[in-house]
Tab-separated table of C-alpha atoms and ligand atoms in Angstrom:
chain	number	residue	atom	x	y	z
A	290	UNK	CA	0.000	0.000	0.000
A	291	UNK	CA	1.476	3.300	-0.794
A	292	UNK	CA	0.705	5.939	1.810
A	293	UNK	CA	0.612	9.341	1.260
A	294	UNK	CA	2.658	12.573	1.961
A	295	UNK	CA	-0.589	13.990	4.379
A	296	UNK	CA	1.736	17.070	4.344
A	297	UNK	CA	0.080	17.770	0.943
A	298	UNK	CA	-3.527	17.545	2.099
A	299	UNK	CA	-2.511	20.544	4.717
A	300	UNK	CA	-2.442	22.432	1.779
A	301	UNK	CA	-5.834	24.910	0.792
A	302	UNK	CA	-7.444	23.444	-2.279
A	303	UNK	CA	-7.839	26.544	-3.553
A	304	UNK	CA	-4.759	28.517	-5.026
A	305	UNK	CA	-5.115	32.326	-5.065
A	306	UNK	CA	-4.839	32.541	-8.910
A	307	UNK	CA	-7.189	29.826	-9.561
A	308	UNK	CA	-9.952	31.554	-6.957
A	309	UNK	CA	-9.338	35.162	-8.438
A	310	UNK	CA	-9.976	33.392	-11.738
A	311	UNK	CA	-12.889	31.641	-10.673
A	312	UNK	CA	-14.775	35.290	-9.578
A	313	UNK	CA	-13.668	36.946	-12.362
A	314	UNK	CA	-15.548	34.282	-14.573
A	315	UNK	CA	-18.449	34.014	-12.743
A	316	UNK	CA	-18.431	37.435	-13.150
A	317	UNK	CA	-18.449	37.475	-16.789
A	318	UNK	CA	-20.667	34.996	-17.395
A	319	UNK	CA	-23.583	37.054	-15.168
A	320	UNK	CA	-22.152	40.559	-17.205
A	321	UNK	CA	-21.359	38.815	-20.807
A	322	UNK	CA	-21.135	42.538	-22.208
A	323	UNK	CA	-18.716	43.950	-19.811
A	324	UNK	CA	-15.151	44.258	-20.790
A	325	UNK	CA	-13.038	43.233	-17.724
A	326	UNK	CA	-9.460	44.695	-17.691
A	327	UNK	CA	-6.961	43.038	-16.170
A	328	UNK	CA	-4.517	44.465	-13.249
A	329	UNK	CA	-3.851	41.066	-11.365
A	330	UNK	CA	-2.368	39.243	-13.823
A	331	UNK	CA	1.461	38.474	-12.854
A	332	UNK	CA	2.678	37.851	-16.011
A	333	UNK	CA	4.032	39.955	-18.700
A	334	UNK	CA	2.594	41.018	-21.712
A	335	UNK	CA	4.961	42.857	-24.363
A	336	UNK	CA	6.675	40.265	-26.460
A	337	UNK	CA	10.056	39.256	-26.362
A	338	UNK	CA	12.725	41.589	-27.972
A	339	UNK	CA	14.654	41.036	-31.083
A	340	UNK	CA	17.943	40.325	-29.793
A	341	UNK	CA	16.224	37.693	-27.892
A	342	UNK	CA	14.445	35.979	-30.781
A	343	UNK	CA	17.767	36.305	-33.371
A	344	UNK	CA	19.723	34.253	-30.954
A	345	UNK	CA	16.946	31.875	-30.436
A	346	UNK	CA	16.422	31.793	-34.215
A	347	UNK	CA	20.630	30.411	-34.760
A	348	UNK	CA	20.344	28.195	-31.971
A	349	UNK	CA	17.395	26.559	-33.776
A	350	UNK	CA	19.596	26.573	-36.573
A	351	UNK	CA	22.456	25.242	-35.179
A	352	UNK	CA	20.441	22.372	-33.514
A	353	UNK	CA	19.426	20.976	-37.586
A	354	UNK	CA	23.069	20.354	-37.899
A	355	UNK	CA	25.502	17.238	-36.859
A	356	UNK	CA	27.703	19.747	-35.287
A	357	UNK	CA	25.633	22.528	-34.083
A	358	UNK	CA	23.275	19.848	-32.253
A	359	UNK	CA	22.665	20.280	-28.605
A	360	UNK	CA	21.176	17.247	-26.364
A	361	UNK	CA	21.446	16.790	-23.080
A	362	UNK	CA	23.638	19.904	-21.110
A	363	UNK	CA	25.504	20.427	-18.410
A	364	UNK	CA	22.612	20.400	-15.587
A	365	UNK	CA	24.403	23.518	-14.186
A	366	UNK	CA	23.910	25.598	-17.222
A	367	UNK	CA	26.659	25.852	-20.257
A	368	UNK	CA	29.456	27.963	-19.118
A	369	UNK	CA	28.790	30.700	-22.087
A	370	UNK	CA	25.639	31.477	-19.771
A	371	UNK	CA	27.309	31.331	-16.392
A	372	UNK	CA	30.640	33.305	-17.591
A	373	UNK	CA	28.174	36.214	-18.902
A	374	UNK	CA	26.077	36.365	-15.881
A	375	UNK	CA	29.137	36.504	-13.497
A	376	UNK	CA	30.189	39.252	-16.062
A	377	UNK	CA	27.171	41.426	-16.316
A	378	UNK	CA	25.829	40.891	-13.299
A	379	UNK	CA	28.162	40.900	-10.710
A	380	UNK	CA	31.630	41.999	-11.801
A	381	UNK	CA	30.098	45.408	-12.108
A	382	UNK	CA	28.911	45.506	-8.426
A	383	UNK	CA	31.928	44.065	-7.030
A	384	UNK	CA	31.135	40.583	-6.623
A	385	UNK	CA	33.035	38.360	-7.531
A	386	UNK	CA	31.706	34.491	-7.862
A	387	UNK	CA	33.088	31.276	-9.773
A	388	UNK	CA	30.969	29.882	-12.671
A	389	UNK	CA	30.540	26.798	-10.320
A	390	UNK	CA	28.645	28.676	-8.342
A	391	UNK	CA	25.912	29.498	-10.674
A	392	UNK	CA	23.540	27.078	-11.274
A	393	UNK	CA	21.171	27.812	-14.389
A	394	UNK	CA	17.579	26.629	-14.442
A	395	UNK	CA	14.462	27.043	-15.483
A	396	UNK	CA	13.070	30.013	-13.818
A	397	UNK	CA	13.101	30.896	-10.342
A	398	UNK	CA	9.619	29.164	-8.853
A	399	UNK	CA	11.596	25.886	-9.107
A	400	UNK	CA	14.484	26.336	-7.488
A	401	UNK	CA	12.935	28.637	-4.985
A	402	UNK	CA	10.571	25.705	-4.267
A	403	UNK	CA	13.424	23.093	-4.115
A	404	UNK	CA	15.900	24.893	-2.257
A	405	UNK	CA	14.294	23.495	0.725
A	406	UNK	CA	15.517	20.103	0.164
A	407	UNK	CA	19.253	20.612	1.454
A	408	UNK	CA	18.162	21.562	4.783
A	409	UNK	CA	16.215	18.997	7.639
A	410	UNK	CA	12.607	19.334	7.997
A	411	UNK	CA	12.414	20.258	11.508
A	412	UNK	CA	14.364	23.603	10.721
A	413	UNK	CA	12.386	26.849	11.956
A	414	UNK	CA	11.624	28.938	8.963
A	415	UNK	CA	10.832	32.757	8.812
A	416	UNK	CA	8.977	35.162	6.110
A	417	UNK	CA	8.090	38.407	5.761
A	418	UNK	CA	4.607	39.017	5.634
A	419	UNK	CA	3.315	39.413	2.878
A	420	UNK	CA	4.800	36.726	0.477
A	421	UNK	CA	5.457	35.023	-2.806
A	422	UNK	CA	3.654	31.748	-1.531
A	423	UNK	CA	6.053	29.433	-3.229
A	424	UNK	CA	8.182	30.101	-0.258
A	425	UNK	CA	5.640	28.525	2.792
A	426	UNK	CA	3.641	25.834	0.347
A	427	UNK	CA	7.214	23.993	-0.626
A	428	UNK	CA	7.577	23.894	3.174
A	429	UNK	CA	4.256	23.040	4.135
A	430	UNK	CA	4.867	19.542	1.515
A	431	UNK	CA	7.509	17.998	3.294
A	432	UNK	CA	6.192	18.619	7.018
A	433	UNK	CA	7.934	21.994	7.901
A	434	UNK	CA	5.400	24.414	8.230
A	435	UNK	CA	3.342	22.547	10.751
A	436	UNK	CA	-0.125	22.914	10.841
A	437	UNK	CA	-2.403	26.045	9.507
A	438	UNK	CA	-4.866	27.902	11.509
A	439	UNK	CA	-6.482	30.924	10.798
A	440	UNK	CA	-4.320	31.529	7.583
A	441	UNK	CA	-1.255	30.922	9.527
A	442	UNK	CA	1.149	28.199	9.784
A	443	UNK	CA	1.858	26.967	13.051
A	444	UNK	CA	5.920	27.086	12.242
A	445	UNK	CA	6.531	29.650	10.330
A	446	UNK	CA	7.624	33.076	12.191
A	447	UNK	CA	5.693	35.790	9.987
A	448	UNK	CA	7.594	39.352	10.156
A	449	UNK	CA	4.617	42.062	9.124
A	450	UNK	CA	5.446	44.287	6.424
A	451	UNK	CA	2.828	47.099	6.546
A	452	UNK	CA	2.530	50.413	6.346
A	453	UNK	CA	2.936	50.793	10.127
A	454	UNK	CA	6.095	49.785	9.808
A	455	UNK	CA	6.710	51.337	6.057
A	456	UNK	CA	7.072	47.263	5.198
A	457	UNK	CA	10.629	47.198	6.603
A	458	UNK	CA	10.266	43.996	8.545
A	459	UNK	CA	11.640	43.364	11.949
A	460	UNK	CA	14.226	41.106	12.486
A	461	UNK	CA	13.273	38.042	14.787
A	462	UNK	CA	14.203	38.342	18.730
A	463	UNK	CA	15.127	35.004	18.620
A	464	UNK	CA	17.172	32.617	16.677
A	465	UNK	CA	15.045	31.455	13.090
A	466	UNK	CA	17.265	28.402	11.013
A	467	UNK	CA	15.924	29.978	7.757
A	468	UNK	CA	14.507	32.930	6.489
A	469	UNK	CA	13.058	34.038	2.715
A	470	UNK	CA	13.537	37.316	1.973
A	471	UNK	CA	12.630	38.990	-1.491
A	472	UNK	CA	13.480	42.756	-2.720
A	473	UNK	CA	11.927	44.058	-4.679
A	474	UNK	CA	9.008	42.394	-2.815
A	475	UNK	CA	6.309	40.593	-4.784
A	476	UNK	CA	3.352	41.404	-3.855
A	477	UNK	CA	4.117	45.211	-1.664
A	478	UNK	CA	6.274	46.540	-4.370
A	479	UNK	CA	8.578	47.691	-1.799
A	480	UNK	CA	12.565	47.403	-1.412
A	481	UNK	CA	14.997	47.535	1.139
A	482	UNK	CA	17.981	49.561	1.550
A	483	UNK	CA	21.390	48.696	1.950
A	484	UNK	CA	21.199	49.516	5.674
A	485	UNK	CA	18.282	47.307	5.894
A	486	UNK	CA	19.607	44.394	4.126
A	487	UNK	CA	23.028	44.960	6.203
A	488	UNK	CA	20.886	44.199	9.065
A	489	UNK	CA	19.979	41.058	7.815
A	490	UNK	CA	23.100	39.736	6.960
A	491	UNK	CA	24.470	40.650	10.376
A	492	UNK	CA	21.977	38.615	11.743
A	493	UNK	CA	22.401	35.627	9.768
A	494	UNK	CA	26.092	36.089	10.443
A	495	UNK	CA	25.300	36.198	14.285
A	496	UNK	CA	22.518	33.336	14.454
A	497	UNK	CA	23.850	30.874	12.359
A	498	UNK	CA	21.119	31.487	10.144
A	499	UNK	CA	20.601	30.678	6.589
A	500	UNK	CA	18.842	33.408	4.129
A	501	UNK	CA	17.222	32.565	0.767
A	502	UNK	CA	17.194	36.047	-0.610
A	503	UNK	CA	14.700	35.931	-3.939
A	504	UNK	CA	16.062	39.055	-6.618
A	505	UNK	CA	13.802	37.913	-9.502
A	506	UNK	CA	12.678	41.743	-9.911
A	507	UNK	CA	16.456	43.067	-9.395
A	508	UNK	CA	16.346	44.455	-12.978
A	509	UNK	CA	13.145	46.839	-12.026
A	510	UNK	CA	15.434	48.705	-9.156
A	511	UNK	CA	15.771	52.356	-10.660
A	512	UNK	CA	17.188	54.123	-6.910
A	513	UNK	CA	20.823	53.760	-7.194
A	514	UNK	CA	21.357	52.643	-3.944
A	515	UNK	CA	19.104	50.068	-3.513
A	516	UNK	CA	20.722	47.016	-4.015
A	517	UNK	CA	20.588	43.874	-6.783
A	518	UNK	CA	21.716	41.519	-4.941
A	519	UNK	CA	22.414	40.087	-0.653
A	520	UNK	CA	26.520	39.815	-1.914
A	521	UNK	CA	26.568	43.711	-2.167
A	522	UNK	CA	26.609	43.675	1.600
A	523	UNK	CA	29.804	42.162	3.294
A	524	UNK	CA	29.295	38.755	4.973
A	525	UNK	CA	26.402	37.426	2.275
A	526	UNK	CA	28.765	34.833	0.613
A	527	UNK	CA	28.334	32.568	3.992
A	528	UNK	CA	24.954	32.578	4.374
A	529	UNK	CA	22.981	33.591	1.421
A	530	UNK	CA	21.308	31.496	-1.637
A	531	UNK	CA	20.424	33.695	-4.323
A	532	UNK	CA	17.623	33.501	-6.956
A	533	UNK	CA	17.584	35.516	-10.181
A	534	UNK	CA	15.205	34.984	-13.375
A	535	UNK	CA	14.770	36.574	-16.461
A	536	UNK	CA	10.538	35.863	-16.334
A	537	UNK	CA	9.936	39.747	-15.325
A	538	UNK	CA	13.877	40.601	-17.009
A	539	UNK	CA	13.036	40.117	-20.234
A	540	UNK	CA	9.690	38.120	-20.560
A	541	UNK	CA	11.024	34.815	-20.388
A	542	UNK	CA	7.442	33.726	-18.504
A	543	UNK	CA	7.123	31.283	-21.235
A	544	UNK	CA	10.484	30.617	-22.121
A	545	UNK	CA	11.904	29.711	-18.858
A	546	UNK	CA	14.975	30.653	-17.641
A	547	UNK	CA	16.887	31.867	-14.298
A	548	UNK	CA	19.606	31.076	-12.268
A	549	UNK	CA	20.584	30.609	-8.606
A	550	UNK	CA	23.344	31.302	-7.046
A	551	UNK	CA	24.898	28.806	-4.268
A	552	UNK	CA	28.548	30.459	-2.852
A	553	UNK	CA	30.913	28.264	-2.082
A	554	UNK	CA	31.290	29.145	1.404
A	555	UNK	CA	28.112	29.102	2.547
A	556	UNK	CA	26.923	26.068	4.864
A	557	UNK	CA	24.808	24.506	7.350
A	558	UNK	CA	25.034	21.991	10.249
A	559	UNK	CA	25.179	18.465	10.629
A	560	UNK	CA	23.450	17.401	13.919
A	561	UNK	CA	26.734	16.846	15.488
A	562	UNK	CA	27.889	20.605	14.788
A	563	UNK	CA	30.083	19.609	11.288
A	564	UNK	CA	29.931	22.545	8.936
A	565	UNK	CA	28.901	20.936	5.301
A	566	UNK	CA	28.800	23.303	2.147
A	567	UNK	CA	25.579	23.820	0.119
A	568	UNK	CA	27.089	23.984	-3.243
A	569	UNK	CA	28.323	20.839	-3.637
A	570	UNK	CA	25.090	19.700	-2.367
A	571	UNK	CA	22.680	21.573	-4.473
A	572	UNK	CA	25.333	20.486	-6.724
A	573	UNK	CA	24.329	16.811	-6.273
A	574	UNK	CA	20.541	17.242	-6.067
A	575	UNK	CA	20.602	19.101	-9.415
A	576	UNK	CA	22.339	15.949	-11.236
A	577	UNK	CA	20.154	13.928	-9.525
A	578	UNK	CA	16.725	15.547	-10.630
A	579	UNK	CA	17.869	18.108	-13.234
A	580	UNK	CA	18.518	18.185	-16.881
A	581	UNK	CA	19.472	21.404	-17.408
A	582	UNK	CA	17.625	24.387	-19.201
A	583	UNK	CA	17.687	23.716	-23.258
A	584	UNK	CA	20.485	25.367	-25.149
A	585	UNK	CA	18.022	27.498	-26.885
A	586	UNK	CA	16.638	29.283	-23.834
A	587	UNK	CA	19.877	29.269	-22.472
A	588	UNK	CA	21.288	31.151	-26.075
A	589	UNK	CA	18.141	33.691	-25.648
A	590	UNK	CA	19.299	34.693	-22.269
A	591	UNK	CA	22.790	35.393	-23.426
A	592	UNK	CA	21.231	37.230	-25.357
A	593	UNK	CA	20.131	39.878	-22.734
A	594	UNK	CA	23.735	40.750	-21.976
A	595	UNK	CA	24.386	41.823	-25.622
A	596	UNK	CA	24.785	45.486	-25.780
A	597	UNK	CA	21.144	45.414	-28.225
A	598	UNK	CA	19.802	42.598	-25.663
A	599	UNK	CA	20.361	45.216	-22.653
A	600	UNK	CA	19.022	48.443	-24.794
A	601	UNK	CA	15.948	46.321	-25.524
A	602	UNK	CA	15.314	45.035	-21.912
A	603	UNK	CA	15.607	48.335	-20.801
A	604	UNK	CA	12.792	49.744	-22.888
A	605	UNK	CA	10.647	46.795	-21.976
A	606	UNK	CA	11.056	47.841	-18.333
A	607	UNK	CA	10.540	51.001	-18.821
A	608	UNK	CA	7.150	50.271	-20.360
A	609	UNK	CA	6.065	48.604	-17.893
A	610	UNK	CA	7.357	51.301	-14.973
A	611	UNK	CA	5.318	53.712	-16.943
A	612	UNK	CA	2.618	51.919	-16.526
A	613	UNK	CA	3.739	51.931	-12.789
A	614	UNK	CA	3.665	55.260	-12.654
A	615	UNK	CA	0.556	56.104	-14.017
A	616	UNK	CA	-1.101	53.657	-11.438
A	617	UNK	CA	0.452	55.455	-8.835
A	618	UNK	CA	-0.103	59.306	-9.285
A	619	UNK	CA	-3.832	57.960	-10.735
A	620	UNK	CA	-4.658	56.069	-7.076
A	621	UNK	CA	-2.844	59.123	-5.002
A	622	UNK	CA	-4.708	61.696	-6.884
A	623	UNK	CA	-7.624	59.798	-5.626
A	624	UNK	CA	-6.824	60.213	-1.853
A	625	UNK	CA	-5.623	56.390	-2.171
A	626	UNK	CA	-2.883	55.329	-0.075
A	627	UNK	CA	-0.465	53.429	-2.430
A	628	UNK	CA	3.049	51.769	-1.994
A	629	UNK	CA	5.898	50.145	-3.944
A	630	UNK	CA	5.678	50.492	-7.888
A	631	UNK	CA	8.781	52.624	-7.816
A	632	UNK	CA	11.168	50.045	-7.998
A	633	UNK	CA	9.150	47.567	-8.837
A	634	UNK	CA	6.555	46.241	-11.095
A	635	UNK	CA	3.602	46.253	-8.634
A	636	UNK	CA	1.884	48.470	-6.852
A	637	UNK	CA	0.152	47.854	-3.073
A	638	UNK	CA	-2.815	49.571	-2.209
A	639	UNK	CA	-4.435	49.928	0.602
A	640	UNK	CA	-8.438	49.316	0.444
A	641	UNK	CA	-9.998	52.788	1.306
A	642	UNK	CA	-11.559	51.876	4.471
A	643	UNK	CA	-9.630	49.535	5.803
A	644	UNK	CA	-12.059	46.846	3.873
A	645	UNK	CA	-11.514	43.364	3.582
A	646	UNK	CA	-9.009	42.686	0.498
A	647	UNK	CA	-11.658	39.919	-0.887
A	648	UNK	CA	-14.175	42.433	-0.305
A	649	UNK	CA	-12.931	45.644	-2.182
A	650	UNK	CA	-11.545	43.057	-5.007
A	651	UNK	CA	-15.414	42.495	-5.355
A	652	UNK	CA	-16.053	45.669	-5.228
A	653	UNK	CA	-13.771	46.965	-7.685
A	654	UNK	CA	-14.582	43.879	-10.416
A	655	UNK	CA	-18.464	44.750	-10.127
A	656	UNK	CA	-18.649	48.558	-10.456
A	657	UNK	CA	-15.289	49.211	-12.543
A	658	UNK	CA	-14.767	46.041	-13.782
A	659	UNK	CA	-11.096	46.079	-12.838
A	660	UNK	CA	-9.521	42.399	-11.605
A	661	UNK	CA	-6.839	43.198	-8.802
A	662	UNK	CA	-5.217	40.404	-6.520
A	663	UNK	CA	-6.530	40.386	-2.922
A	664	UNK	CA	-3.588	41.056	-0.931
A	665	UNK	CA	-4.521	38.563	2.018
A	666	UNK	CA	-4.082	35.709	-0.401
A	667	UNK	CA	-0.083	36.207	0.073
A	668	UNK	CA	-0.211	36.365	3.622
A	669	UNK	CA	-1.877	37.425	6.637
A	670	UNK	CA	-0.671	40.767	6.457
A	671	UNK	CA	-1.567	41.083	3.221
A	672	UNK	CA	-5.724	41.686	4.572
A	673	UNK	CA	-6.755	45.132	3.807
A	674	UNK	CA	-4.867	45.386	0.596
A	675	UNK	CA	-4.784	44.734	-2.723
A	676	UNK	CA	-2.363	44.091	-5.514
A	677	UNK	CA	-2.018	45.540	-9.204
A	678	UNK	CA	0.545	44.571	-11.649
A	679	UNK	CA	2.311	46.887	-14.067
A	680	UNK	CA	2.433	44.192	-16.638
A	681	UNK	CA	-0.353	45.224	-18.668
A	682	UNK	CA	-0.527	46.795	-21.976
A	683	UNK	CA	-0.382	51.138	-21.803
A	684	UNK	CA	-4.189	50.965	-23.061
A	685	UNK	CA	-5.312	48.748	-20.720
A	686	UNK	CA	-3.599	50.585	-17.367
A	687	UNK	CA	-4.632	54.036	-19.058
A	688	UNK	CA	-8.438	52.586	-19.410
A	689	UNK	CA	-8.480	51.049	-15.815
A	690	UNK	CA	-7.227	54.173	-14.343
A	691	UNK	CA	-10.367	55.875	-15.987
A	692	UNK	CA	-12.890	53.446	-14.418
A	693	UNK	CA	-11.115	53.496	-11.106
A	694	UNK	CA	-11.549	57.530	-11.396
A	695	UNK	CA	-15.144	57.244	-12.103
A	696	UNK	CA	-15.806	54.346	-9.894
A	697	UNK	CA	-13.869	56.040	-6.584
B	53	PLP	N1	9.939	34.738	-7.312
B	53	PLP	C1	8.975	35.662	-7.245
B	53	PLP	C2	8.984	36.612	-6.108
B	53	PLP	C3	7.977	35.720	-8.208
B	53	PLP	O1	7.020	36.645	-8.115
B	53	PLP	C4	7.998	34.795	-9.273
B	53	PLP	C5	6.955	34.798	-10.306
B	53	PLP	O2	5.970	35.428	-10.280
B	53	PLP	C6	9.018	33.848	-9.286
B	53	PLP	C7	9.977	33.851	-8.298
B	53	PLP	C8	9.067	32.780	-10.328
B	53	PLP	O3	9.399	33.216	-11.550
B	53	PLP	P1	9.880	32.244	-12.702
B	53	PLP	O4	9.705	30.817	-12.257
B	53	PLP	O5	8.999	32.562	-13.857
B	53	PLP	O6	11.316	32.569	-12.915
């Protein structure tokens, strides 16, 4: 008889995305004539650029040849990819890493979700509140999370991040194992400054803790001195895991393809107090259950460094922090109170009168016809907010801005 893993039926049948999507269609099929625009969506919508598609185009190319052919890879990534990352983007910030300590993938959910996997289960885990919720459900599968109760796990120490505390969360008073930390934050939009992200290093230092710090909007930072990435800030190399992906970079959503970054000196415990290093372990577990990103998505990417690739990036971004900005001076103008979306793709607003986040996104889908992403759905401190996503077309922002105006 096969049992099994009950840490799976902890889980809450119903996934944010799918439930959003579920109202918004039972909407629809009660209004057939109304024309719903979309400002929950988390994916991106402008196609991807030409320097992207050339190199995908040769790779193709190459692959119809006996000597251009490409099967299985490296499961770390080729080192053309890894070279060019450490290259563009770290060199240039003073960091200086080895190309075995990039691992390419394909995109960040996985190896965000996976990460878990080198450490024991009965390690105490921390997040800031609001979060990505790849972070607690990966834990909540193999037993780590505990049990839920009133939207909280029974292990996991949530740090707020609201605008009481202008969604700088505080560190723990007590000793956490591991903690998930990602700037700029999906869903608040917010970022942390170098100070701020010292702090957290220093702790991890002190503790013994290990962070997994999640960059995968890095490339919408526009303040100078915020920073890309944890191993700007002395220290980070021992206890940091990076994650970077190019989903939200360049619109590889559908293309797939990130990287992580596991520093050679950074380790955990045995039971018995022996230090062990994570790369050679993450190492391991990617032989064991990855086959590496295909050469073509892994020839687009390069493909970002390229002097065109970053010009063409950068416009993309720019699109969508226009769209950013129009959200946000739109929604202030209104009296709204509204965070984030200046370094980042989203933008967190608070519902007007402190309403329930399922409540206003009701609100706001029947009388404007506007779909936004209950911000209690990533988090307990996410209730009383909502999220909207740059990611849209310029029309579409520029015609839910109207109805918002009208409807508030
Ligand atoms: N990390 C964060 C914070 C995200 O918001 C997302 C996607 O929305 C991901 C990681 C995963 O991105 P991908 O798997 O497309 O690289």
């Amino acid at each position: 008889m096969a049992l099994v893993n009950e840490h799976f039926l902890k889980l809450p049948d119903n996934y944010l995305f799918a439930d959003v999507a579920k109202k918004v269609n039972a909407f629809k099929v009660s209004h057939p004539n109304a024309n719903v625009v979309s400002l929950g969506i988390g994916d991106v919508t402008q196609p991807l650029c030409p320097a992207v598609t050339e190199a995908m185009h040769r790779a193709v190319d190459e692959m119809t040849t006996p000597e251009g052919f490409h099967g299985y890879g490296p499961e770390q990534g080729y080192p053309f990819l890894r070279e060019t990352i450490i290259k563009h983007d770290f060199l240039p910030r003073g960091i200086h890493l080895d190309p075995s300590e990039i691992f390419v993938n394909d995109g960040a959910k996985s190896d965000t979700g996976n990460i878990q996997e080198l450490v024991r289960w009965d390690n105490s885990i921390g997040v800031t509140d609001p979060i990505y919720p790849v972070y607690i459900d990966s834990n909540v599968m193999i037993g780590r999370a505990g049990e839920i109760k009133d939207g909280r796990w029974s292990n996991v120490i949530y740090m707020p991040c609201t605008a009481e505390n202008h969604f700088i969360p505080q560190l723990p008073n007590h000793r956490v194992d591991i903690i998930y930390l990602c700037y700029p934050n999906n869903p608040t939009g917010t970022v942390l400054s170098k100070e701020e992200l010292r702090k957290w290093v220093n702790y991890a230092l002190k503790n013994d803790t290990l962070i997994f710090y999640d960059a995968a909007y890095e490339a919408y930072i526009q303040d100078p001195d915020i920073p890309h990435s944890i191993y700007e800030i002395k220290g980070a190399r021992k206890v940091a895991i990076e994650f970077h992906s190019y989903s939200k970079t360049a619109g590889f959503t559908g293309v797939r393809c990130g990287y992580t970054v596991v520093p050679k000196e950074v380790t955990a415990s045995t039971l018995d107090g022996k230090r062990v290093a994570l790369n050679p372990l993450w190492y391991r577990r990617q032989c064991t259950k990855f086959n590496g990103t295909s050469y073509i998505s892994q020839r687009a990417a390069e493909a970002i460094y390229t002097p065109e690739g970053k010009e063409q990036v950068k416009k993309a971004i720019a699109y969508y922090m226009d769209n950013a900005r129009t959200m946000r001076s739109t929604l202030t103008s209104l009296g709204l109170k509204v965070f984030g979306g200046e370094n980042a793709p989203y933008i967190w607003l608070k519902t007007p009168k402190g309403e329930d986040s399922w409540r206003f996104f009701e609100q706001m889908l029947y009388n404007a016809h506007v779909v936004c992403t209950p911000g209690v759905g990533f988090g307990p401190s996410g209730q009383g907010y909502v999220r909207l996503t740059a990611f849209g077309s310029h029309e579409d922002c520029a015609e839910a801005m109207e109805r918002l105006k009208k409807w508030i």
